[in-house]
PDB file of C-alpha atoms in Angstrom:
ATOM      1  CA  UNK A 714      28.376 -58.797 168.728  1.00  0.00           C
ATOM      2  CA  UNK A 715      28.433 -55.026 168.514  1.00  0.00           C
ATOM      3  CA  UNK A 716      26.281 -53.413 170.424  1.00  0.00           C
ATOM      4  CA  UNK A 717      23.443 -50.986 168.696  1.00  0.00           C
ATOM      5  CA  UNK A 718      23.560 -47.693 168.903  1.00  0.00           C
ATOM      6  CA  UNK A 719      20.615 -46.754 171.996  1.00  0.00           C
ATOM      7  CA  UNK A 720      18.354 -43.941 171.072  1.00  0.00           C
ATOM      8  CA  UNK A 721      17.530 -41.206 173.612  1.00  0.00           C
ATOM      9  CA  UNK A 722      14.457 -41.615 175.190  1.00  0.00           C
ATOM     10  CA  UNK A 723      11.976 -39.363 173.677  1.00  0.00           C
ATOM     11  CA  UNK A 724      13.196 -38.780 169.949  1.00  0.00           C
ATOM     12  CA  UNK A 725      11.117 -40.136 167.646  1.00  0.00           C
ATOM     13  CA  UNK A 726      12.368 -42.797 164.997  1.00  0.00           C
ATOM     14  CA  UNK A 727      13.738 -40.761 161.925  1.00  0.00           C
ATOM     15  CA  UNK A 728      10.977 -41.845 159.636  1.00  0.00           C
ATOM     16  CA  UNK A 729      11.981 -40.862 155.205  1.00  0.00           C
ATOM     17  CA  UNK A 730       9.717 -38.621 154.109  1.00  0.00           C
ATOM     18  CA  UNK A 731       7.615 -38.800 151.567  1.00  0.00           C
ATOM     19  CA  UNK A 732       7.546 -36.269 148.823  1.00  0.00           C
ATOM     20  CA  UNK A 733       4.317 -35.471 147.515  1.00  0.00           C
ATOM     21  CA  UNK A 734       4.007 -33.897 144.673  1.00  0.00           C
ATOM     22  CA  UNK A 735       1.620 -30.945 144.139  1.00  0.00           C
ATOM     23  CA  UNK A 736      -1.091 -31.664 141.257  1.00  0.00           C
ATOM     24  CA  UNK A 737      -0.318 -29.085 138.238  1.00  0.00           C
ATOM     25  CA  UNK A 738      -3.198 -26.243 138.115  1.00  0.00           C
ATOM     26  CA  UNK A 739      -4.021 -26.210 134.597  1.00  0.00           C
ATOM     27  CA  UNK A 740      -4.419 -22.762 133.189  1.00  0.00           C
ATOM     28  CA  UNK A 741      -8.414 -21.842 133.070  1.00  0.00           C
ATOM     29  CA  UNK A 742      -9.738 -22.498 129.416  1.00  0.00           C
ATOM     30  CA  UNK A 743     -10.323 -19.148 127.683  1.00  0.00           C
ATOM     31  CA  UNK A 744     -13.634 -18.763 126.239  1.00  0.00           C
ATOM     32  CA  UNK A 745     -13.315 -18.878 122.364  1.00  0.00           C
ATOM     33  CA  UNK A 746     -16.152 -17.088 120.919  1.00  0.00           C
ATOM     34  CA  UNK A 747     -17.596 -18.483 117.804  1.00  0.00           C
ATOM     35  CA  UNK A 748     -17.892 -17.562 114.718  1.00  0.00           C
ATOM     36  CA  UNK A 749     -21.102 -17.918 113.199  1.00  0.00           C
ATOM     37  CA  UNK A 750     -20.965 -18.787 109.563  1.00  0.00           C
ATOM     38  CA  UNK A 751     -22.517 -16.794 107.202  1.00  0.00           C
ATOM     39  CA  UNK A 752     -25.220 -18.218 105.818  1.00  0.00           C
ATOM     40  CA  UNK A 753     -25.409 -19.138 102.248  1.00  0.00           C
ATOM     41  CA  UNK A 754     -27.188 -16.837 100.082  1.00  0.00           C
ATOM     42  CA  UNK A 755     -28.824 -18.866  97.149  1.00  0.00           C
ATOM     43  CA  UNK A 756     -29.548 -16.968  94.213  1.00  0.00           C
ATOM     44  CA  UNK A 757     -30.997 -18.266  91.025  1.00  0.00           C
ATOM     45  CA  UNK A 758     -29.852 -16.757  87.471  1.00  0.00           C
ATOM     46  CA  UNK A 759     -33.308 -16.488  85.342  1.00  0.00           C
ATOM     47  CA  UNK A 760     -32.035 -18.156  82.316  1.00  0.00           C
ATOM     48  CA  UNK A 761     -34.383 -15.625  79.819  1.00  0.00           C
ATOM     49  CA  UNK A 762     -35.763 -18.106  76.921  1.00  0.00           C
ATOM     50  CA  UNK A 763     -37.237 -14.897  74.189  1.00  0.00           C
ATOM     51  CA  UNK A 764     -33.657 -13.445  72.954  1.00  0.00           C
ATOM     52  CA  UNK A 765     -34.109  -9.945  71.626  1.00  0.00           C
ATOM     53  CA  UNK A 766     -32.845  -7.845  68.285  1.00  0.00           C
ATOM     54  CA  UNK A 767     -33.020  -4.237  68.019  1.00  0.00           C
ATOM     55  CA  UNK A 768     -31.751  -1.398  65.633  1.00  0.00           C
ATOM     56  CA  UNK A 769     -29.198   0.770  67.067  1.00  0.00           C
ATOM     57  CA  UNK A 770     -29.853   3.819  64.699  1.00  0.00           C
ATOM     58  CA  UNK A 771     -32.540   5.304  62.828  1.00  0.00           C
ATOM     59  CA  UNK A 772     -35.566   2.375  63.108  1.00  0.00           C
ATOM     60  CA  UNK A 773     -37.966   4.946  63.227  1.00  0.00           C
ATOM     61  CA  UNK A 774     -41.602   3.697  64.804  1.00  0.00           C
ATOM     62  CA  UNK A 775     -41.564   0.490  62.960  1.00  0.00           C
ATOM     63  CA  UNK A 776     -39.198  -1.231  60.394  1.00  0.00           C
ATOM     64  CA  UNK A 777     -40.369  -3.787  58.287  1.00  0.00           C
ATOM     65  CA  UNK A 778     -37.442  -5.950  57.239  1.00  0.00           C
ATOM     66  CA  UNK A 779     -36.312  -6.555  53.706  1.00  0.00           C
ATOM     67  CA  UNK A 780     -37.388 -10.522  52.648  1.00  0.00           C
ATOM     68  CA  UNK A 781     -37.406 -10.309  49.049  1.00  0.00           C
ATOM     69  CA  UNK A 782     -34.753 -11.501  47.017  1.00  0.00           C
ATOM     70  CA  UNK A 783     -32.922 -11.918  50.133  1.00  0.00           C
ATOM     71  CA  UNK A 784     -29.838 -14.762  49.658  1.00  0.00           C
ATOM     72  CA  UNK A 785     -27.375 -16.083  51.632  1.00  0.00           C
ATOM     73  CA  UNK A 786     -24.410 -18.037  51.291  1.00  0.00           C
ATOM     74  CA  UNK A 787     -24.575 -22.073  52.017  1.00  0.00           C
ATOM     75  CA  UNK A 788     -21.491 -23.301  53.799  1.00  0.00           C
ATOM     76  CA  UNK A 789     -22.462 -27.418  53.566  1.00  0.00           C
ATOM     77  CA  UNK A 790     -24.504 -27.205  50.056  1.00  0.00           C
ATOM     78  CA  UNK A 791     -21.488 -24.561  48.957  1.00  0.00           C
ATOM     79  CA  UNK A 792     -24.111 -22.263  46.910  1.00  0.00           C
ATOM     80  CA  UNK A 793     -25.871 -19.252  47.597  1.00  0.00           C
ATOM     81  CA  UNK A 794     -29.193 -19.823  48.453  1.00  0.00           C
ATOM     82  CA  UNK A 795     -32.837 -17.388  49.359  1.00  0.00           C
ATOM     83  CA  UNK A 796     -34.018 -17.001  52.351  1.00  0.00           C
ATOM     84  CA  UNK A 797     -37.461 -15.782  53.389  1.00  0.00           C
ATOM     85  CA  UNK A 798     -39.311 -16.417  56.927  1.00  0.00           C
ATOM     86  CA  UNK A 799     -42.363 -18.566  56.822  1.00  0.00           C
ATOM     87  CA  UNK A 800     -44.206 -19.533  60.019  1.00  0.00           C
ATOM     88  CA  UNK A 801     -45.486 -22.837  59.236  1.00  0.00           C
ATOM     89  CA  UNK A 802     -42.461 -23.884  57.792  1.00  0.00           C
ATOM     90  CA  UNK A 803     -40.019 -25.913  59.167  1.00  0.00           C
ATOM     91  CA  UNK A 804     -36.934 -24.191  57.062  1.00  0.00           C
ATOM     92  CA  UNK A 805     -35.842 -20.571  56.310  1.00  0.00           C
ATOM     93  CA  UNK A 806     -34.609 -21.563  52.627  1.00  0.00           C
ATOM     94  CA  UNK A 807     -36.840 -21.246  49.606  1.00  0.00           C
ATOM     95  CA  UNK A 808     -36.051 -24.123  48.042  1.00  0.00           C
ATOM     96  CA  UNK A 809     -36.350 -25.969  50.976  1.00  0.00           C
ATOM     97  CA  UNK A 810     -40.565 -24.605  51.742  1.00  0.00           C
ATOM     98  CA  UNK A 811     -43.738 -26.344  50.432  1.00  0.00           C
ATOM     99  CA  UNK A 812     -45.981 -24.569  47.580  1.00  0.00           C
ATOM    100  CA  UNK A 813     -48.501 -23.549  49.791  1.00  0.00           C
ATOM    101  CA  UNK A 814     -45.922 -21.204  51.947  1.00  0.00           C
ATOM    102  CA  UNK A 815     -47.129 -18.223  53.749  1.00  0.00           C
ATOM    103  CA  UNK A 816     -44.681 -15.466  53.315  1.00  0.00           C
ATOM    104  CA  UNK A 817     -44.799 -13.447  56.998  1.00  0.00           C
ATOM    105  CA  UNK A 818     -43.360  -9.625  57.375  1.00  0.00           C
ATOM    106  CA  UNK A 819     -40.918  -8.588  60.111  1.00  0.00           C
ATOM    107  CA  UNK A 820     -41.464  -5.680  61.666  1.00  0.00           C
ATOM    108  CA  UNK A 821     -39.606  -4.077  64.539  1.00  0.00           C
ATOM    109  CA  UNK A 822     -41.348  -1.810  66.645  1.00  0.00           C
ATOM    110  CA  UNK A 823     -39.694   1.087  67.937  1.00  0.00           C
ATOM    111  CA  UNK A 824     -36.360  -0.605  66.896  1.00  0.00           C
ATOM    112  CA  UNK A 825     -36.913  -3.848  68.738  1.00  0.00           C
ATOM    113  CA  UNK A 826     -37.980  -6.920  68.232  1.00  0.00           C
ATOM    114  CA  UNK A 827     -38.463  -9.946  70.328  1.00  0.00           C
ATOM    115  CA  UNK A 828     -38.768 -13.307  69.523  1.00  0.00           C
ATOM    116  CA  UNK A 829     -40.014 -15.979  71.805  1.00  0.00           C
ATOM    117  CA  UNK A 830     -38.417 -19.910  72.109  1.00  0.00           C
ATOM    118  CA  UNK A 831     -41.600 -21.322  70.077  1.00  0.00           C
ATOM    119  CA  UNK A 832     -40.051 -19.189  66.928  1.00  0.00           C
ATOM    120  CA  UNK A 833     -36.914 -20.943  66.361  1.00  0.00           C
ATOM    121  CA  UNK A 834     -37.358 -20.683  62.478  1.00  0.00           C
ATOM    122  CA  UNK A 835     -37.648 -16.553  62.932  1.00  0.00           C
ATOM    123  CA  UNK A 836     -34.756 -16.739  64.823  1.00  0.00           C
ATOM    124  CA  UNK A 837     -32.902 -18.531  62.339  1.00  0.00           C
ATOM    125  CA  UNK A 838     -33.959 -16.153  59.863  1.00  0.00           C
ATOM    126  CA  UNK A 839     -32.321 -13.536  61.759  1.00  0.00           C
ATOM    127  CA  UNK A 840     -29.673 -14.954  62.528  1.00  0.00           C
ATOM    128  CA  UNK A 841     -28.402 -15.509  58.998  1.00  0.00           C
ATOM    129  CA  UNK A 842     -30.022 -12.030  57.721  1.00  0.00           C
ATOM    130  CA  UNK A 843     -27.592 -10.190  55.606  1.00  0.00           C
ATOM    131  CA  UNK A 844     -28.619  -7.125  57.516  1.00  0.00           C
ATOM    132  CA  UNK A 845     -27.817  -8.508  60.883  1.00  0.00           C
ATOM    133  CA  UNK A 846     -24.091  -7.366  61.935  1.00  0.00           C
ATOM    134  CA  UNK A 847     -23.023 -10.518  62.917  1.00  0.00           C
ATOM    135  CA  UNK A 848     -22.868 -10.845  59.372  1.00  0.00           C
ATOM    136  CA  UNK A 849     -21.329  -7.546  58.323  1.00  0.00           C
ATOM    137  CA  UNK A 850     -24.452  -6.166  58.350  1.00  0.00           C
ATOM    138  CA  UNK A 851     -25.427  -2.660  58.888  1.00  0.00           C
ATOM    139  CA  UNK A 852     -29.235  -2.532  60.204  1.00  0.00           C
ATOM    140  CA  UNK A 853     -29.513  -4.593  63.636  1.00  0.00           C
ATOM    141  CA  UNK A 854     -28.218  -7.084  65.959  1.00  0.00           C
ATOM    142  CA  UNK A 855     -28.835  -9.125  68.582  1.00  0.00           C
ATOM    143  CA  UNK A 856     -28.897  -7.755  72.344  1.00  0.00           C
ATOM    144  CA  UNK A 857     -26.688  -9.724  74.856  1.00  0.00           C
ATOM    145  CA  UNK A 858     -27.320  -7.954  78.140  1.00  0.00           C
ATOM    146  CA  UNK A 859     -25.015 -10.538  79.481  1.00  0.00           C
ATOM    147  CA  UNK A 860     -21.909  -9.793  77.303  1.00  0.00           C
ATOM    148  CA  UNK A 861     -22.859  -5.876  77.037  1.00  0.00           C
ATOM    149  CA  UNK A 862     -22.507  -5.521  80.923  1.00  0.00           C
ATOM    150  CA  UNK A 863     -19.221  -7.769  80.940  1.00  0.00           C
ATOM    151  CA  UNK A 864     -17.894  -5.414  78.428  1.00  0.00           C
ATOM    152  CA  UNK A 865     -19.286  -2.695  80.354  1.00  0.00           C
ATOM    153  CA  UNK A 866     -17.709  -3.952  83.749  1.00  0.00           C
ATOM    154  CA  UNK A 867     -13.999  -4.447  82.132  1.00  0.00           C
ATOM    155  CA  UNK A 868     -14.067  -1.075  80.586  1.00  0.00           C
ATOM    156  CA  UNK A 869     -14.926   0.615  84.238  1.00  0.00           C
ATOM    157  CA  UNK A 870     -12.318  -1.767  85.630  1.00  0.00           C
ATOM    158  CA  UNK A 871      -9.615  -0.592  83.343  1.00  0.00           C
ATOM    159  CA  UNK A 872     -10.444   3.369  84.354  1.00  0.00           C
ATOM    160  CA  UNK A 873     -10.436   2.680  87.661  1.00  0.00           C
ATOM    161  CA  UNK A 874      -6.617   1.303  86.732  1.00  0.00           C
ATOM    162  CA  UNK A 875      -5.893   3.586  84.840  1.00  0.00           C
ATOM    163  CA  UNK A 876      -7.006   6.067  87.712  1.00  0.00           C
ATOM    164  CA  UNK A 877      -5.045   4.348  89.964  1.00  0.00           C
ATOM    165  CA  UNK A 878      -1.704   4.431  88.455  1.00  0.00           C
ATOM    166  CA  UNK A 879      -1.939   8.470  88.160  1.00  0.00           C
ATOM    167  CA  UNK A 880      -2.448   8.944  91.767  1.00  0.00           C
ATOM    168  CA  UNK A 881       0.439   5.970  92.838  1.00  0.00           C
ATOM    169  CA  UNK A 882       3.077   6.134  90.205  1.00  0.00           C
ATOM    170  CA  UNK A 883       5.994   8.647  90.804  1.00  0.00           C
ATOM    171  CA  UNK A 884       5.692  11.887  89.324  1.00  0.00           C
ATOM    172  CA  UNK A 885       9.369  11.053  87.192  1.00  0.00           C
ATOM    173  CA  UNK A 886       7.172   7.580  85.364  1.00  0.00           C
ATOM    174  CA  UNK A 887       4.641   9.740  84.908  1.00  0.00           C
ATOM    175  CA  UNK A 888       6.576  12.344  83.344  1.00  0.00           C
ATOM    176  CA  UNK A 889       7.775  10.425  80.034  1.00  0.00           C
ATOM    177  CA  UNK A 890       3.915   9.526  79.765  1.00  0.00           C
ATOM    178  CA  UNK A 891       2.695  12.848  80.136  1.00  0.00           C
ATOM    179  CA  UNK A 892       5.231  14.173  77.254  1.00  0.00           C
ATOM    180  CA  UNK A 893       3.966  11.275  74.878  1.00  0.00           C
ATOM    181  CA  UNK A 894       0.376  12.776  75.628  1.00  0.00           C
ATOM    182  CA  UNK A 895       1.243  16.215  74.813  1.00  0.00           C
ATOM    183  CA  UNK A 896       1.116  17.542  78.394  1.00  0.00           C
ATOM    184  CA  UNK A 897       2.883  20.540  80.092  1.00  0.00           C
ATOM    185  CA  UNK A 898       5.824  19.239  82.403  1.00  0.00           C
ATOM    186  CA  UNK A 899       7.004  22.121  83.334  1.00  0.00           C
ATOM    187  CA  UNK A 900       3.698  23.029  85.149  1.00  0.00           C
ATOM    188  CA  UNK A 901       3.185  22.140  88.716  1.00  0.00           C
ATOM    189  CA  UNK A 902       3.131  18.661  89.562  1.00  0.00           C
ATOM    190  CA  UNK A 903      -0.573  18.876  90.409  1.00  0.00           C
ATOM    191  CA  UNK A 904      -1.598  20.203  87.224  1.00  0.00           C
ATOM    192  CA  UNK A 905       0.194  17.183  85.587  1.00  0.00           C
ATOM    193  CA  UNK A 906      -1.187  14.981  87.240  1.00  0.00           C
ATOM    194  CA  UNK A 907      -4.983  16.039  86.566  1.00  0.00           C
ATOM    195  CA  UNK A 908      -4.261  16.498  82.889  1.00  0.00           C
ATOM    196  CA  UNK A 909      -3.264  12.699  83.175  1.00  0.00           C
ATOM    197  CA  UNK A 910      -6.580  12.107  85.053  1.00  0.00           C
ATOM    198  CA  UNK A 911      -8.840  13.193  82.505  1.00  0.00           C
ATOM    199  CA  UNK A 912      -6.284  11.213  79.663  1.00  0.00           C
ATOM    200  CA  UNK A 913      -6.928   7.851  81.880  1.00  0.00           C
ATOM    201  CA  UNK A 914     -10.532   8.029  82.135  1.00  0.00           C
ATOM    202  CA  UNK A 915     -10.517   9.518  78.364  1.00  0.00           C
ATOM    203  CA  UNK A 916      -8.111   6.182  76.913  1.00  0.00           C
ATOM    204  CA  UNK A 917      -7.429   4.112  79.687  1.00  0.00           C
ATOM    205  CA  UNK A 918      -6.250   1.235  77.740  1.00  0.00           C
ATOM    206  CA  UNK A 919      -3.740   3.675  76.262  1.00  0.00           C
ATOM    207  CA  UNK A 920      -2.413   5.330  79.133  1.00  0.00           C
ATOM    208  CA  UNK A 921      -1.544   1.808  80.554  1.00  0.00           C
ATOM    209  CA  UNK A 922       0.177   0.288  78.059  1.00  0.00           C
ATOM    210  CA  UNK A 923       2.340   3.558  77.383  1.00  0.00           C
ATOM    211  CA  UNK A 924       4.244   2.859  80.938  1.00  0.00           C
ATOM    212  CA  UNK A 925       5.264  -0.053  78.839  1.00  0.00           C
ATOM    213  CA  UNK A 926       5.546   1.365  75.581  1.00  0.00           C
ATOM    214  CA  UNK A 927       9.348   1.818  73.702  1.00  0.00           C
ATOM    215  CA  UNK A 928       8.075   4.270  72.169  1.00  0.00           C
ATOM    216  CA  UNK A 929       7.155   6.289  75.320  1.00  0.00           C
ATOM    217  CA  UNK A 930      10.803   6.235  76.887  1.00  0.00           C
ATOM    218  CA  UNK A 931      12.490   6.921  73.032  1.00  0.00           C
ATOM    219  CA  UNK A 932      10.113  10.196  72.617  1.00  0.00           C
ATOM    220  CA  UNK A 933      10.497  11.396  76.123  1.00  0.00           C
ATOM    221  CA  UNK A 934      14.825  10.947  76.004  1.00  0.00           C
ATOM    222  CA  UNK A 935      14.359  12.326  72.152  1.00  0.00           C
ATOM    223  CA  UNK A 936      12.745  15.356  73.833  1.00  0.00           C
ATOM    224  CA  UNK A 937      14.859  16.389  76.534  1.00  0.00           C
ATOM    225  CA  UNK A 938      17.838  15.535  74.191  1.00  0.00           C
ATOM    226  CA  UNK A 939      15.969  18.430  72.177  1.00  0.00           C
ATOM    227  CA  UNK A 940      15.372  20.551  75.501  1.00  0.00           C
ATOM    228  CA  UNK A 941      18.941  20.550  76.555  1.00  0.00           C
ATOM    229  CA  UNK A 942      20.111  21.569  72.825  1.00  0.00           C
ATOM    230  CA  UNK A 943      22.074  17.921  72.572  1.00  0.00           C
ATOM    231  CA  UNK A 944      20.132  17.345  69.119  1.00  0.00           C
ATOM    232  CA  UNK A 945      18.617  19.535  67.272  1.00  0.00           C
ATOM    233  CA  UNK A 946      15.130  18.845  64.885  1.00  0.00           C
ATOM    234  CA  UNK A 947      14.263  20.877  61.561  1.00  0.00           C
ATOM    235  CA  UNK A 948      11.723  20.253  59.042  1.00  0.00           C
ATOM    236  CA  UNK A 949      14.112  18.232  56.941  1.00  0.00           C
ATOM    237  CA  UNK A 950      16.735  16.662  58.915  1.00  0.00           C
ATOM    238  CA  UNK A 951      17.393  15.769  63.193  1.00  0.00           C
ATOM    239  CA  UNK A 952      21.019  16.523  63.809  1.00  0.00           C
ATOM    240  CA  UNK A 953      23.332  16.888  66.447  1.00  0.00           C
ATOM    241  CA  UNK A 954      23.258  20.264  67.853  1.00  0.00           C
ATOM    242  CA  UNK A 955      27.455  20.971  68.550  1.00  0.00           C
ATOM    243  CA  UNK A 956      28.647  19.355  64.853  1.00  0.00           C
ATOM    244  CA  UNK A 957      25.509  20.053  63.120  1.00  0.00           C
ATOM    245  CA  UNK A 958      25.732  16.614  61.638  1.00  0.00           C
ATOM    246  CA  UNK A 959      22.768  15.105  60.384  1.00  0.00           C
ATOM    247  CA  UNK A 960      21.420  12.121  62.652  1.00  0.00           C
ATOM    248  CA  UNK A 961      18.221  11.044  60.140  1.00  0.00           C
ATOM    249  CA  UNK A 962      16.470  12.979  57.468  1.00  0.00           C
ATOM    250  CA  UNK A 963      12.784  13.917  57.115  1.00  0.00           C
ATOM    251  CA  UNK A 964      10.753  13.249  54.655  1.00  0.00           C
ATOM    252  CA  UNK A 965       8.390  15.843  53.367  1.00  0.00           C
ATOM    253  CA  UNK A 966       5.395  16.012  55.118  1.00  0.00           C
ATOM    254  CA  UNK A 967       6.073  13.884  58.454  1.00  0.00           C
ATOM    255  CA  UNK A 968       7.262  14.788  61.628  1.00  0.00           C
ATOM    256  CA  UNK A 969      10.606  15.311  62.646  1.00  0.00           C
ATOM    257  CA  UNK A 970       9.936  13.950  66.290  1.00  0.00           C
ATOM    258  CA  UNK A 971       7.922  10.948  65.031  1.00  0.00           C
ATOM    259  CA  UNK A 972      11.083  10.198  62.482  1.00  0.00           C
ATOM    260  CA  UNK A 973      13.499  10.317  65.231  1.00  0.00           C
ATOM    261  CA  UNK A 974      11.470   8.159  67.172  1.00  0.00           C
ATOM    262  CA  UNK A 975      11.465   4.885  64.730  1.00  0.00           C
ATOM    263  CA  UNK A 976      14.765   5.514  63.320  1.00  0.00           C
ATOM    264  CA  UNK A 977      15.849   5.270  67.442  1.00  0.00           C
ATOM    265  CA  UNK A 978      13.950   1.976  67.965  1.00  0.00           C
ATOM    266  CA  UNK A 979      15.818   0.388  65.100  1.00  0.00           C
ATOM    267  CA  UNK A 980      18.828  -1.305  64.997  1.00  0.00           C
ATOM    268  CA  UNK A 981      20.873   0.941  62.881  1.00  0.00           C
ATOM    269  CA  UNK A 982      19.438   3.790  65.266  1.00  0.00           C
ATOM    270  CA  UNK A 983      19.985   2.184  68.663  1.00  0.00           C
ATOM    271  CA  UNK A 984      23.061   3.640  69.628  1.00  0.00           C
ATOM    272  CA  UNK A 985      22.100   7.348  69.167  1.00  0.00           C
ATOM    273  CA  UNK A 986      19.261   6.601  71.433  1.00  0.00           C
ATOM    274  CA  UNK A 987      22.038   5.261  74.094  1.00  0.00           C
ATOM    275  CA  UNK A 988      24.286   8.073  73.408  1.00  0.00           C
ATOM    276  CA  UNK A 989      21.317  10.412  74.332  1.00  0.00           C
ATOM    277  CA  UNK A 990      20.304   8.430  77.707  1.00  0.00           C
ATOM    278  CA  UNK A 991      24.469   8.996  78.724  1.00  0.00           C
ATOM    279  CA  UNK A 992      24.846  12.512  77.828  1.00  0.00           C
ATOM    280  CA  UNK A 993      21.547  13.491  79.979  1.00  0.00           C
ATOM    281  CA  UNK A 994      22.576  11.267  82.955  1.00  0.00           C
ATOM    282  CA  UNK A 995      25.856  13.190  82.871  1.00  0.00           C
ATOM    283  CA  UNK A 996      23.369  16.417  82.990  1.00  0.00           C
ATOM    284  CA  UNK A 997      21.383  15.097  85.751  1.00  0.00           C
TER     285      UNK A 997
END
């Protein structure tokens, strides 16, 4: 039997040691801050029940309007029928009334007139008035502050667009639009641009859609074409300026420029407009 191996006196057994492992420190939570909702702001629209008429021009201090003989046509009975406004009576037509029907006047006062929900009848009467505008009329209408101010709001929208695209756009897109509006482009930059300005706020639905208008690019290549002496524009006739041959006549009385301009935007006048965009981007 082998003998074991003695161990010195003194030395300690060799013991495995253990390997403890360290606990992960976890990073220290940062503070979120919170965000506090807004708080919901409840609003509610005053639905207005009296709906008002007025007379844009000339109603004077008071109006009375015209009942007599007053006829409209009937779509569902197909006839024309009289009208008149009655204030115990149920119906607006004359046939439709009793005997004993009160005939009442309709005034505006200082070119207004309201009428309250318990008057449906006088607001029927209006409402199918020959006079009103709704109905080709020429006297009054009805006021929708609602629709007025959305009409309002787009229009100011539309300026401030319009507004926008002078101060962003490139002076060389701006330059084809300022030559369709009759403005100097050979004066400084800044100039052009505040003629434009006062254009935009003028007809801002008009100066945007001429960015996008053929006829804005054909008139401004037509006039540089003109500038640069590659056509040439009488009273009578556009022509080519080195043959002298005739490119469209002009009829008495119009404009050579506008004649150019629709004879380039048709077909049979397309390829003069191409042959004037190649011989000025061989100038450029």
């Amino acid at each position: 039997m082998a003998q074991q191996a003695r161990r010195a006196p003194g030395r300690p057994k060799k013991t495995q040691e253990a390997v403890v492992e360290q606990p992960k420190q976890e990073a220290p939570a940062v503070a979120t801050k919170s965000v506090k909702k807004r708080p919901v702001i409840k609003r509610k629209e005053k639905m207005t029940t009296t709906v008002e008429y007025e007379i844009p021009k000339g109603a004077g201090v008071v109006y009375m309007l015209p009942q007599k003989g007053v006829t409209v046509y009937d779509e569902n009975k197909d006839t024309v029928r009289e009208i008149r406004y009655c204030p115990n009576e149920p119906s607006i037509y004359v046939d439709e009334q009793s005997d004993n029907a009160i005939k009442e006047s309709v005034a505006f006062r200082e070119g207004r007139l309201f009428v309250p929900k318990t008057k449906p009848n006088l607001k029927e009467f209006l409402d199918n008035h020959p006079l009103n505008m709704k109905n080709n009329g020429t006297t009054f209408k009805q006021v929708d502050k609602k629709m007025d101010a959305e009409v309002k709001m787009n229009q100011e929208f539309k300026i401030t667009e319009a507004v926008t695209m002078v101060r962003d756009k490139d002076i060389n897109e701006l330059l084809p639009v300022a030559m369709f509006f009759n403005v100097n482009i050979n004066s400084p930059v800044s100039e052009i641009r505040f003629n434009l300005l006062r254009i935009a706020k003028s007809k801002p639905q008009d100066f945007i859609d001429s960015f996008d208008s053929p006829q804005v690019q054909a008139r401004s290549i037509i006039q540089q074409s003109a500038d640069y002496q590659i056509i040439g524009m009488k009273e009578d006739q556009c022509f080519w300026f080195d043959s002298k041959s005739m490119i469209v006549s002009v009829p008495a009385g119009q404009d050579a420029m506008d004649v150019m301009v629709r004879y380039c935007l048709t077909e049979k006048g397309a390829p003069v407009l191409s042959s004037l965009e190649e011989r000025l981007e061989r100038l450029a």
